[in-house]
Amino acid sequence: MTTLLPIIEELAGAPDHAARARWLLEVPLAVIVRDQVTIHRLLSAAGFHEGLAYFAAEIAALSATRGRDGLAPNTIRMTREYARIGIQVIARGGAEERGS
């Protein structure tokens, strides 16, 4: 029996990068914040570099000091969106999956 929560077990059992990318896009952001050490470890162990980049961008955006408009700085928002686009392509199976 594992000590991982079922939602984290889904990531741990993902068969390929496309499944990992879909998980990253669908998981509640609260889970990303709460379990970031475990998620980072699982993405690293899988060699999912694009997933790690998206994950880092998401954490940066969630951790950023927001401006008076309630938004993170433009550089953080743009980095997050570019990383998200890359992950969406992988999730659809439209990119070569290295290491799967």
PDB file of N, CA and C in Angstrom:
ATOM      1  N   MET A   1       0.839  -1.186   0.000  1.00  0.00           N
ATOM      2  CA  MET A   1       0.000   0.000   0.000  1.00  0.00           C
ATOM      3  C   MET A   1       0.880   1.244   0.000  1.00  0.00           C
ATOM      4  N   THR A   2       0.478   2.225  -0.743  1.00  0.00           N
ATOM      5  CA  THR A   2       1.244   3.455  -0.869  1.00  0.00           C
ATOM      6  C   THR A   2       0.703   4.524   0.078  1.00  0.00           C
ATOM      7  N   THR A   3       1.536   5.500   0.374  1.00  0.00           N
ATOM      8  CA  THR A   3       1.109   6.601   1.226  1.00  0.00           C
ATOM      9  C   THR A   3       0.648   7.796   0.394  1.00  0.00           C
ATOM     10  N   LEU A   4       0.648   7.659  -0.932  1.00  0.00           N
ATOM     11  CA  LEU A   4       0.221   8.738  -1.805  1.00  0.00           C
ATOM     12  C   LEU A   4      -1.300   8.841  -1.824  1.00  0.00           C
ATOM     13  N   LEU A   5      -1.790  10.050  -1.944  1.00  0.00           N
ATOM     14  CA  LEU A   5      -3.220  10.255  -2.114  1.00  0.00           C
ATOM     15  C   LEU A   5      -3.631   9.731  -3.492  1.00  0.00           C
ATOM     16  N   PRO A   6      -4.878   9.310  -3.649  1.00  0.00           N
ATOM     17  CA  PRO A   6      -5.316   8.766  -4.944  1.00  0.00           C
ATOM     18  C   PRO A   6      -5.047   9.700  -6.127  1.00  0.00           C
ATOM     19  N   ILE A   7      -5.230  10.991  -5.951  1.00  0.00           N
ATOM     20  CA  ILE A   7      -5.000  11.908  -7.068  1.00  0.00           C
ATOM     21  C   ILE A   7      -3.524  11.955  -7.459  1.00  0.00           C
ATOM     22  N   ILE A   8      -2.635  11.788  -6.489  1.00  0.00           N
ATOM     23  CA  ILE A   8      -1.196  11.756  -6.776  1.00  0.00           C
ATOM     24  C   ILE A   8      -0.820  10.392  -7.356  1.00  0.00           C
ATOM     25  N   GLU A   9      -1.492   9.340  -6.918  1.00  0.00           N
ATOM     26  CA  GLU A   9      -1.257   8.015  -7.492  1.00  0.00           C
ATOM     27  C   GLU A   9      -1.558   8.003  -8.984  1.00  0.00           C
ATOM     28  N   GLU A  10      -2.534   8.807  -9.421  1.00  0.00           N
ATOM     29  CA  GLU A  10      -2.841   8.904 -10.855  1.00  0.00           C
ATOM     30  C   GLU A  10      -1.613   9.383 -11.621  1.00  0.00           C
ATOM     31  N   LEU A  11      -0.936  10.388 -11.096  1.00  0.00           N
ATOM     32  CA  LEU A  11       0.284  10.883 -11.741  1.00  0.00           C
ATOM     33  C   LEU A  11       1.377   9.823 -11.688  1.00  0.00           C
ATOM     34  N   ALA A  12       1.536   9.202 -10.541  1.00  0.00           N
ATOM     35  CA  ALA A  12       2.576   8.178 -10.392  1.00  0.00           C
ATOM     36  C   ALA A  12       2.368   7.013 -11.354  1.00  0.00           C
ATOM     37  N   GLY A  13       1.116   6.696 -11.650  1.00  0.00           N
ATOM     38  CA  GLY A  13       0.820   5.583 -12.539  1.00  0.00           C
ATOM     39  C   GLY A  13       0.618   5.960 -13.990  1.00  0.00           C
ATOM     40  N   ALA A  14       0.825   7.222 -14.319  1.00  0.00           N
ATOM     41  CA  ALA A  14       0.617   7.667 -15.703  1.00  0.00           C
ATOM     42  C   ALA A  14       1.559   6.900 -16.639  1.00  0.00           C
ATOM     43  N   PRO A  15       1.028   6.368 -17.742  1.00  0.00           N
ATOM     44  CA  PRO A  15       1.841   5.531 -18.623  1.00  0.00           C
ATOM     45  C   PRO A  15       2.788   6.292 -19.551  1.00  0.00           C
ATOM     46  N   ASP A  16       2.529   7.584 -19.775  1.00  0.00           N
ATOM     47  CA  ASP A  16       3.364   8.334 -20.714  1.00  0.00           C
ATOM     48  C   ASP A  16       3.253   9.838 -20.425  1.00  0.00           C
ATOM     49  N   HIS A  17       4.023  10.609 -21.177  1.00  0.00           N
ATOM     50  CA  HIS A  17       4.027  12.060 -20.962  1.00  0.00           C
ATOM     51  C   HIS A  17       2.691  12.700 -21.310  1.00  0.00           C
ATOM     52  N   ALA A  18       1.983  12.158 -22.292  1.00  0.00           N
ATOM     53  CA  ALA A  18       0.669  12.720 -22.637  1.00  0.00           C
ATOM     54  C   ALA A  18      -0.280  12.604 -21.443  1.00  0.00           C
ATOM     55  N   ALA A  19      -0.271  11.470 -20.783  1.00  0.00           N
ATOM     56  CA  ALA A  19      -1.126  11.287 -19.598  1.00  0.00           C
ATOM     57  C   ALA A  19      -0.674  12.200 -18.464  1.00  0.00           C
ATOM     58  N   ARG A  20       0.626  12.364 -18.303  1.00  0.00           N
ATOM     59  CA  ARG A  20       1.144  13.276 -17.268  1.00  0.00           C
ATOM     60  C   ARG A  20       0.728  14.717 -17.580  1.00  0.00           C
ATOM     61  N   ALA A  21       0.793  15.085 -18.843  1.00  0.00           N
ATOM     62  CA  ALA A  21       0.408  16.445 -19.239  1.00  0.00           C
ATOM     63  C   ALA A  21      -1.080  16.676 -18.974  1.00  0.00           C
ATOM     64  N   ARG A  22      -1.912  15.705 -19.321  1.00  0.00           N
ATOM     65  CA  ARG A  22      -3.343  15.837 -19.040  1.00  0.00           C
ATOM     66  C   ARG A  22      -3.588  15.969 -17.541  1.00  0.00           C
ATOM     67  N   TRP A  23      -2.873  15.197 -16.749  1.00  0.00           N
ATOM     68  CA  TRP A  23      -3.010  15.283 -15.295  1.00  0.00           C
ATOM     69  C   TRP A  23      -2.654  16.687 -14.810  1.00  0.00           C
ATOM     70  N   LEU A  24      -1.540  17.209 -15.290  1.00  0.00           N
ATOM     71  CA  LEU A  24      -1.116  18.553 -14.872  1.00  0.00           C
ATOM     72  C   LEU A  24      -2.149  19.619 -15.230  1.00  0.00           C
ATOM     73  N   LEU A  25      -2.787  19.477 -16.376  1.00  0.00           N
ATOM     74  CA  LEU A  25      -3.780  20.454 -16.806  1.00  0.00           C
ATOM     75  C   LEU A  25      -5.095  20.333 -16.039  1.00  0.00           C
ATOM     76  N   GLU A  26      -5.400  19.154 -15.547  1.00  0.00           N
ATOM     77  CA  GLU A  26      -6.698  18.909 -14.930  1.00  0.00           C
ATOM     78  C   GLU A  26      -6.699  18.943 -13.407  1.00  0.00           C
ATOM     79  N   VAL A  27      -5.558  18.713 -12.790  1.00  0.00           N
ATOM     80  CA  VAL A  27      -5.505  18.638 -11.330  1.00  0.00           C
ATOM     81  C   VAL A  27      -5.815  20.014 -10.716  1.00  0.00           C
ATOM     82  N   PRO A  28      -6.540  20.032  -9.600  1.00  0.00           N
ATOM     83  CA  PRO A  28      -6.788  21.323  -8.939  1.00  0.00           C
ATOM     84  C   PRO A  28      -5.476  22.000  -8.544  1.00  0.00           C
ATOM     85  N   LEU A  29      -5.443  23.300  -8.693  1.00  0.00           N
ATOM     86  CA  LEU A  29      -4.231  24.050  -8.348  1.00  0.00           C
ATOM     87  C   LEU A  29      -3.873  23.879  -6.880  1.00  0.00           C
ATOM     88  N   ALA A  30      -4.865  23.684  -6.020  1.00  0.00           N
ATOM     89  CA  ALA A  30      -4.590  23.465  -4.598  1.00  0.00           C
ATOM     90  C   ALA A  30      -3.741  22.211  -4.391  1.00  0.00           C
ATOM     91  N   VAL A  31      -3.939  21.200  -5.218  1.00  0.00           N
ATOM     92  CA  VAL A  31      -3.143  19.975  -5.122  1.00  0.00           C
ATOM     93  C   VAL A  31      -1.708  20.263  -5.554  1.00  0.00           C
ATOM     94  N   ILE A  32      -1.557  21.061  -6.585  1.00  0.00           N
ATOM     95  CA  ILE A  32      -0.210  21.423  -7.044  1.00  0.00           C
ATOM     96  C   ILE A  32       0.559  22.130  -5.933  1.00  0.00           C
ATOM     97  N   VAL A  33      -0.092  23.044  -5.259  1.00  0.00           N
ATOM     98  CA  VAL A  33       0.572  23.762  -4.164  1.00  0.00           C
ATOM     99  C   VAL A  33       0.847  22.825  -3.000  1.00  0.00           C
ATOM    100  N   ARG A  34      -0.149  22.064  -2.597  1.00  0.00           N
ATOM    101  CA  ARG A  34      -0.038  21.213  -1.412  1.00  0.00           C
ATOM    102  C   ARG A  34       1.000  20.116  -1.587  1.00  0.00           C
ATOM    103  N   ASP A  35       1.045  19.499  -2.765  1.00  0.00           N
ATOM    104  CA  ASP A  35       1.894  18.325  -2.982  1.00  0.00           C
ATOM    105  C   ASP A  35       3.039  18.597  -3.946  1.00  0.00           C
ATOM    106  N   GLN A  36       3.516  19.826  -3.980  1.00  0.00           N
ATOM    107  CA  GLN A  36       4.504  20.193  -4.983  1.00  0.00           C
ATOM    108  C   GLN A  36       5.803  19.411  -4.893  1.00  0.00           C
ATOM    109  N   VAL A  37       6.236  19.031  -3.717  1.00  0.00           N
ATOM    110  CA  VAL A  37       7.486  18.275  -3.601  1.00  0.00           C
ATOM    111  C   VAL A  37       7.324  16.897  -4.233  1.00  0.00           C
ATOM    112  N   THR A  38       6.223  16.217  -3.933  1.00  0.00           N
ATOM    113  CA  THR A  38       5.968  14.890  -4.492  1.00  0.00           C
ATOM    114  C   THR A  38       5.766  14.963  -5.998  1.00  0.00           C
ATOM    115  N   ILE A  39       5.010  15.951  -6.458  1.00  0.00           N
ATOM    116  CA  ILE A  39       4.767  16.110  -7.900  1.00  0.00           C
ATOM    117  C   ILE A  39       6.087  16.354  -8.626  1.00  0.00           C
ATOM    118  N   HIS A  40       6.915  17.219  -8.089  1.00  0.00           N
ATOM    119  CA  HIS A  40       8.227  17.490  -8.704  1.00  0.00           C
ATOM    120  C   HIS A  40       9.052  16.210  -8.778  1.00  0.00           C
ATOM    121  N   ARG A  41       9.046  15.436  -7.707  1.00  0.00           N
ATOM    122  CA  ARG A  41       9.809  14.189  -7.673  1.00  0.00           C
ATOM    123  C   ARG A  41       9.306  13.216  -8.745  1.00  0.00           C
ATOM    124  N   LEU A  42       7.995  13.089  -8.888  1.00  0.00           N
ATOM    125  CA  LEU A  42       7.429  12.167  -9.880  1.00  0.00           C
ATOM    126  C   LEU A  42       7.716  12.612 -11.309  1.00  0.00           C
ATOM    127  N   LEU A  43       7.592  13.909 -11.578  1.00  0.00           N
ATOM    128  CA  LEU A  43       7.888  14.418 -12.921  1.00  0.00           C
ATOM    129  C   LEU A  43       9.367  14.250 -13.253  1.00  0.00           C
ATOM    130  N   SER A  44      10.221  14.487 -12.271  1.00  0.00           N
ATOM    131  CA  SER A  44      11.666  14.315 -12.476  1.00  0.00           C
ATOM    132  C   SER A  44      12.013  12.865 -12.746  1.00  0.00           C
ATOM    133  N   ALA A  45      11.451  11.960 -11.950  1.00  0.00           N
ATOM    134  CA  ALA A  45      11.731  10.531 -12.116  1.00  0.00           C
ATOM    135  C   ALA A  45      11.291  10.037 -13.494  1.00  0.00           C
ATOM    136  N   ALA A  46      10.236  10.639 -14.030  1.00  0.00           N
ATOM    137  CA  ALA A  46       9.736  10.253 -15.353  1.00  0.00           C
ATOM    138  C   ALA A  46      10.518  10.919 -16.488  1.00  0.00           C
ATOM    139  N   GLY A  47      11.396  11.856 -16.153  1.00  0.00           N
ATOM    140  CA  GLY A  47      12.145  12.573 -17.181  1.00  0.00           C
ATOM    141  C   GLY A  47      11.268  13.494 -18.010  1.00  0.00           C
ATOM    142  N   PHE A  48      10.203  13.997 -17.407  1.00  0.00           N
ATOM    143  CA  PHE A  48       9.243  14.851 -18.123  1.00  0.00           C
ATOM    144  C   PHE A  48       9.644  16.316 -17.962  1.00  0.00           C
ATOM    145  N   HIS A  49      10.618  16.730 -18.748  1.00  0.00           N
ATOM    146  CA  HIS A  49      11.188  18.070 -18.639  1.00  0.00           C
ATOM    147  C   HIS A  49      10.185  19.171 -18.967  1.00  0.00           C
ATOM    148  N   GLU A  50       9.366  18.949 -19.983  1.00  0.00           N
ATOM    149  CA  GLU A  50       8.349  19.947 -20.333  1.00  0.00           C
ATOM    150  C   GLU A  50       7.333  20.083 -19.199  1.00  0.00           C
ATOM    151  N   GLY A  51       7.008  18.967 -18.576  1.00  0.00           N
ATOM    152  CA  GLY A  51       6.102  18.993 -17.435  1.00  0.00           C
ATOM    153  C   GLY A  51       6.695  19.738 -16.259  1.00  0.00           C
ATOM    154  N   LEU A  52       7.980  19.558 -16.029  1.00  0.00           N
ATOM    155  CA  LEU A  52       8.662  20.290 -14.956  1.00  0.00           C
ATOM    156  C   LEU A  52       8.662  21.788 -15.227  1.00  0.00           C
ATOM    157  N   ALA A  53       8.850  22.167 -16.483  1.00  0.00           N
ATOM    158  CA  ALA A  53       8.839  23.591 -16.832  1.00  0.00           C
ATOM    159  C   ALA A  53       7.453  24.187 -16.603  1.00  0.00           C
ATOM    160  N   TYR A  54       6.415  23.470 -17.024  1.00  0.00           N
ATOM    161  CA  TYR A  54       5.053  23.950 -16.785  1.00  0.00           C
ATOM    162  C   TYR A  54       4.774  24.020 -15.290  1.00  0.00           C
ATOM    163  N   PHE A  55       5.148  22.995 -14.576  1.00  0.00           N
ATOM    164  CA  PHE A  55       4.941  22.934 -13.131  1.00  0.00           C
ATOM    165  C   PHE A  55       5.618  24.122 -12.440  1.00  0.00           C
ATOM    166  N   ALA A  56       6.856  24.421 -12.810  1.00  0.00           N
ATOM    167  CA  ALA A  56       7.575  25.560 -12.220  1.00  0.00           C
ATOM    168  C   ALA A  56       6.886  26.877 -12.544  1.00  0.00           C
ATOM    169  N   ALA A  57       6.404  27.009 -13.770  1.00  0.00           N
ATOM    170  CA  ALA A  57       5.700  28.239 -14.169  1.00  0.00           C
ATOM    171  C   ALA A  57       4.406  28.396 -13.386  1.00  0.00           C
ATOM    172  N   GLU A  58       3.704  27.305 -13.173  1.00  0.00           N
ATOM    173  CA  GLU A  58       2.451  27.333 -12.418  1.00  0.00           C
ATOM    174  C   GLU A  58       2.722  27.721 -10.952  1.00  0.00           C
ATOM    175  N   ILE A  59       3.742  27.132 -10.356  1.00  0.00           N
ATOM    176  CA  ILE A  59       4.103  27.466  -8.970  1.00  0.00           C
ATOM    177  C   ILE A  59       4.510  28.932  -8.875  1.00  0.00           C
ATOM    178  N   ALA A  60       5.291  29.412  -9.831  1.00  0.00           N
ATOM    179  CA  ALA A  60       5.707  30.813  -9.825  1.00  0.00           C
ATOM    180  C   ALA A  60       4.499  31.738  -9.892  1.00  0.00           C
ATOM    181  N   ALA A  61       3.554  31.406 -10.752  1.00  0.00           N
ATOM    182  CA  ALA A  61       2.356  32.240 -10.895  1.00  0.00           C
ATOM    183  C   ALA A  61       1.513  32.211  -9.626  1.00  0.00           C
ATOM    184  N   LEU A  62       1.395  31.058  -9.024  1.00  0.00           N
ATOM    185  CA  LEU A  62       0.601  30.936  -7.803  1.00  0.00           C
ATOM    186  C   LEU A  62       1.273  31.608  -6.603  1.00  0.00           C
ATOM    187  N   SER A  63       2.588  31.757  -6.661  1.00  0.00           N
ATOM    188  CA  SER A  63       3.347  32.316  -5.550  1.00  0.00           C
ATOM    189  C   SER A  63       3.688  33.791  -5.721  1.00  0.00           C
ATOM    190  N   ALA A  64       3.422  34.339  -6.896  1.00  0.00           N
ATOM    191  CA  ALA A  64       3.835  35.713  -7.217  1.00  0.00           C
ATOM    192  C   ALA A  64       3.036  36.743  -6.428  1.00  0.00           C
ATOM    193  N   THR A  65       3.720  37.823  -6.096  1.00  0.00           N
ATOM    194  CA  THR A  65       3.031  38.974  -5.546  1.00  0.00           C
ATOM    195  C   THR A  65       2.231  39.598  -6.674  1.00  0.00           C
ATOM    196  N   ARG A  66       0.974  39.865  -6.416  1.00  0.00           N
ATOM    197  CA  ARG A  66       0.098  40.400  -7.449  1.00  0.00           C
ATOM    198  C   ARG A  66       0.068  41.922  -7.381  1.00  0.00           C
ATOM    199  N   GLY A  67      -0.190  42.497  -8.527  1.00  0.00           N
ATOM    200  CA  GLY A  67      -0.293  43.949  -8.622  1.00  0.00           C
ATOM    201  C   GLY A  67      -1.657  44.435  -8.174  1.00  0.00           C
ATOM    202  N   ARG A  68      -1.862  45.723  -8.310  1.00  0.00           N
ATOM    203  CA  ARG A  68      -3.142  46.320  -7.915  1.00  0.00           C
ATOM    204  C   ARG A  68      -4.318  45.776  -8.709  1.00  0.00           C
ATOM    205  N   ASP A  69      -4.020  45.255  -9.902  1.00  0.00           N
ATOM    206  CA  ASP A  69      -5.080  44.673 -10.730  1.00  0.00           C
ATOM    207  C   ASP A  69      -5.404  43.230 -10.333  1.00  0.00           C
ATOM    208  N   GLY A  70      -4.696  42.716  -9.338  1.00  0.00           N
ATOM    209  CA  GLY A  70      -4.936  41.361  -8.870  1.00  0.00           C
ATOM    210  C   GLY A  70      -4.222  40.291  -9.668  1.00  0.00           C
ATOM    211  N   LEU A  71      -3.394  40.704 -10.621  1.00  0.00           N
ATOM    212  CA  LEU A  71      -2.710  39.757 -11.492  1.00  0.00           C
ATOM    213  C   LEU A  71      -1.222  39.700 -11.196  1.00  0.00           C
ATOM    214  N   ALA A  72      -0.619  38.553 -11.496  1.00  0.00           N
ATOM    215  CA  ALA A  72       0.833  38.415 -11.405  1.00  0.00           C
ATOM    216  C   ALA A  72       1.473  39.293 -12.476  1.00  0.00           C
ATOM    217  N   PRO A  73       2.756  39.615 -12.334  1.00  0.00           N
ATOM    218  CA  PRO A  73       3.437  40.405 -13.360  1.00  0.00           C
ATOM    219  C   PRO A  73       3.345  39.741 -14.741  1.00  0.00           C
ATOM    220  N   ASN A  74       3.386  40.568 -15.776  1.00  0.00           N
ATOM    221  CA  ASN A  74       3.266  40.077 -17.156  1.00  0.00           C
ATOM    222  C   ASN A  74       4.260  38.976 -17.486  1.00  0.00           C
ATOM    223  N   THR A  75       5.498  39.120 -17.039  1.00  0.00           N
ATOM    224  CA  THR A  75       6.506  38.106 -17.377  1.00  0.00           C
ATOM    225  C   THR A  75       6.120  36.743 -16.823  1.00  0.00           C
ATOM    226  N   ILE A  76       5.584  36.705 -15.633  1.00  0.00           N
ATOM    227  CA  ILE A  76       5.173  35.438 -15.032  1.00  0.00           C
ATOM    228  C   ILE A  76       3.951  34.885 -15.753  1.00  0.00           C
ATOM    229  N   ARG A  77       2.991  35.746 -16.059  1.00  0.00           N
ATOM    230  CA  ARG A  77       1.791  35.289 -16.756  1.00  0.00           C
ATOM    231  C   ARG A  77       2.126  34.760 -18.146  1.00  0.00           C
ATOM    232  N   MET A  78       3.022  35.451 -18.855  1.00  0.00           N
ATOM    233  CA  MET A  78       3.403  35.002 -20.198  1.00  0.00           C
ATOM    234  C   MET A  78       4.152  33.672 -20.142  1.00  0.00           C
ATOM    235  N   THR A  79       5.065  33.542 -19.193  1.00  0.00           N
ATOM    236  CA  THR A  79       5.799  32.285 -19.043  1.00  0.00           C
ATOM    237  C   THR A  79       4.844  31.137 -18.771  1.00  0.00           C
ATOM    238  N   ARG A  80       3.877  31.374 -17.901  1.00  0.00           N
ATOM    239  CA  ARG A  80       2.879  30.353 -17.569  1.00  0.00           C
ATOM    240  C   ARG A  80       2.070  29.958 -18.810  1.00  0.00           C
ATOM    241  N   GLU A  81       1.644  30.924 -19.588  1.00  0.00           N
ATOM    242  CA  GLU A  81       0.826  30.620 -20.769  1.00  0.00           C
ATOM    243  C   GLU A  81       1.618  29.881 -21.842  1.00  0.00           C
ATOM    244  N   TYR A  82       2.874  30.276 -22.066  1.00  0.00           N
ATOM    245  CA  TYR A  82       3.696  29.557 -23.047  1.00  0.00           C
ATOM    246  C   TYR A  82       3.917  28.122 -22.606  1.00  0.00           C
ATOM    247  N   ALA A  83       4.180  27.921 -21.322  1.00  0.00           N
ATOM    248  CA  ALA A  83       4.368  26.567 -20.806  1.00  0.00           C
ATOM    249  C   ALA A  83       3.073  25.762 -20.923  1.00  0.00           C
ATOM    250  N   ARG A  84       1.951  26.410 -20.664  1.00  0.00           N
ATOM    251  CA  ARG A  84       0.656  25.723 -20.759  1.00  0.00           C
ATOM    252  C   ARG A  84       0.383  25.283 -22.199  1.00  0.00           C
ATOM    253  N   ILE A  85       0.698  26.128 -23.159  1.00  0.00           N
ATOM    254  CA  ILE A  85       0.492  25.765 -24.566  1.00  0.00           C
ATOM    255  C   ILE A  85       1.305  24.517 -24.912  1.00  0.00           C
ATOM    256  N   GLY A  86       2.548  24.488 -24.469  1.00  0.00           N
ATOM    257  CA  GLY A  86       3.391  23.319 -24.729  1.00  0.00           C
ATOM    258  C   GLY A  86       2.835  22.050 -24.127  1.00  0.00           C
ATOM    259  N   ILE A  87       2.319  22.154 -22.919  1.00  0.00           N
ATOM    260  CA  ILE A  87       1.744  20.994 -22.238  1.00  0.00           C
ATOM    261  C   ILE A  87       0.446  20.561 -22.938  1.00  0.00           C
ATOM    262  N   GLN A  88      -0.323  21.519 -23.425  1.00  0.00           N
ATOM    263  CA  GLN A  88      -1.558  21.171 -24.135  1.00  0.00           C
ATOM    264  C   GLN A  88      -1.244  20.377 -25.401  1.00  0.00           C
ATOM    265  N   VAL A  89      -0.202  20.760 -26.105  1.00  0.00           N
ATOM    266  CA  VAL A  89       0.200  20.031 -27.314  1.00  0.00           C
ATOM    267  C   VAL A  89       0.580  18.601 -26.955  1.00  0.00           C
ATOM    268  N   ILE A  90       1.354  18.442 -25.900  1.00  0.00           N
ATOM    269  CA  ILE A  90       1.758  17.099 -25.459  1.00  0.00           C
ATOM    270  C   ILE A  90       0.538  16.294 -25.016  1.00  0.00           C
ATOM    271  N   ALA A  91      -0.370  16.930 -24.292  1.00  0.00           N
ATOM    272  CA  ALA A  91      -1.569  16.237 -23.805  1.00  0.00           C
ATOM    273  C   ALA A  91      -2.420  15.703 -24.957  1.00  0.00           C
ATOM    274  N   ARG A  92      -2.420  16.425 -26.064  1.00  0.00           N
ATOM    275  CA  ARG A  92      -3.177  15.981 -27.247  1.00  0.00           C
ATOM    276  C   ARG A  92      -2.406  14.949 -28.058  1.00  0.00           C
ATOM    277  N   GLY A  93      -1.166  14.689 -27.669  1.00  0.00           N
ATOM    278  CA  GLY A  93      -0.365  13.723 -28.403  1.00  0.00           C
ATOM    279  C   GLY A  93       0.241  14.291 -29.655  1.00  0.00           C
ATOM    280  N   GLY A  94       0.286  15.625 -29.767  1.00  0.00           N
ATOM    281  CA  GLY A  94       0.782  16.265 -30.967  1.00  0.00           C
ATOM    282  C   GLY A  94       2.260  16.560 -30.969  1.00  0.00           C
ATOM    283  N   ALA A  95       2.962  16.171 -29.930  1.00  0.00           N
ATOM    284  CA  ALA A  95       4.414  16.420 -29.865  1.00  0.00           C
ATOM    285  C   ALA A  95       5.117  15.093 -29.639  1.00  0.00           C
ATOM    286  N   GLU A  96       6.325  15.009 -30.100  1.00  0.00           N
ATOM    287  CA  GLU A  96       7.125  13.830 -29.836  1.00  0.00           C
ATOM    288  C   GLU A  96       7.332  13.719 -28.337  1.00  0.00           C
ATOM    289  N   GLU A  97       7.091  12.559 -27.808  1.00  0.00           N
ATOM    290  CA  GLU A  97       7.296  12.333 -26.388  1.00  0.00           C
ATOM    291  C   GLU A  97       8.643  11.680 -26.194  1.00  0.00           C
ATOM    292  N   ARG A  98       9.540  12.405 -25.587  1.00  0.00           N
ATOM    293  CA  ARG A  98      10.860  11.864 -25.300  1.00  0.00           C
ATOM    294  C   ARG A  98      10.821  11.184 -23.937  1.00  0.00           C
ATOM    295  N   GLY A  99      11.384  10.017 -23.861  1.00  0.00           N
ATOM    296  CA  GLY A  99      11.500   9.335 -22.591  1.00  0.00           C
ATOM    297  C   GLY A  99      10.265   8.582 -22.151  1.00  0.00           C
ATOM    298  N   SER A 100       9.273   8.436 -23.021  1.00  0.00           N
ATOM    299  CA  SER A 100       8.062   7.677 -22.641  1.00  0.00           C
ATOM    300  C   SER A 100       8.174   6.249 -23.088  1.00  0.00           C
TER     301      SER A 100
END
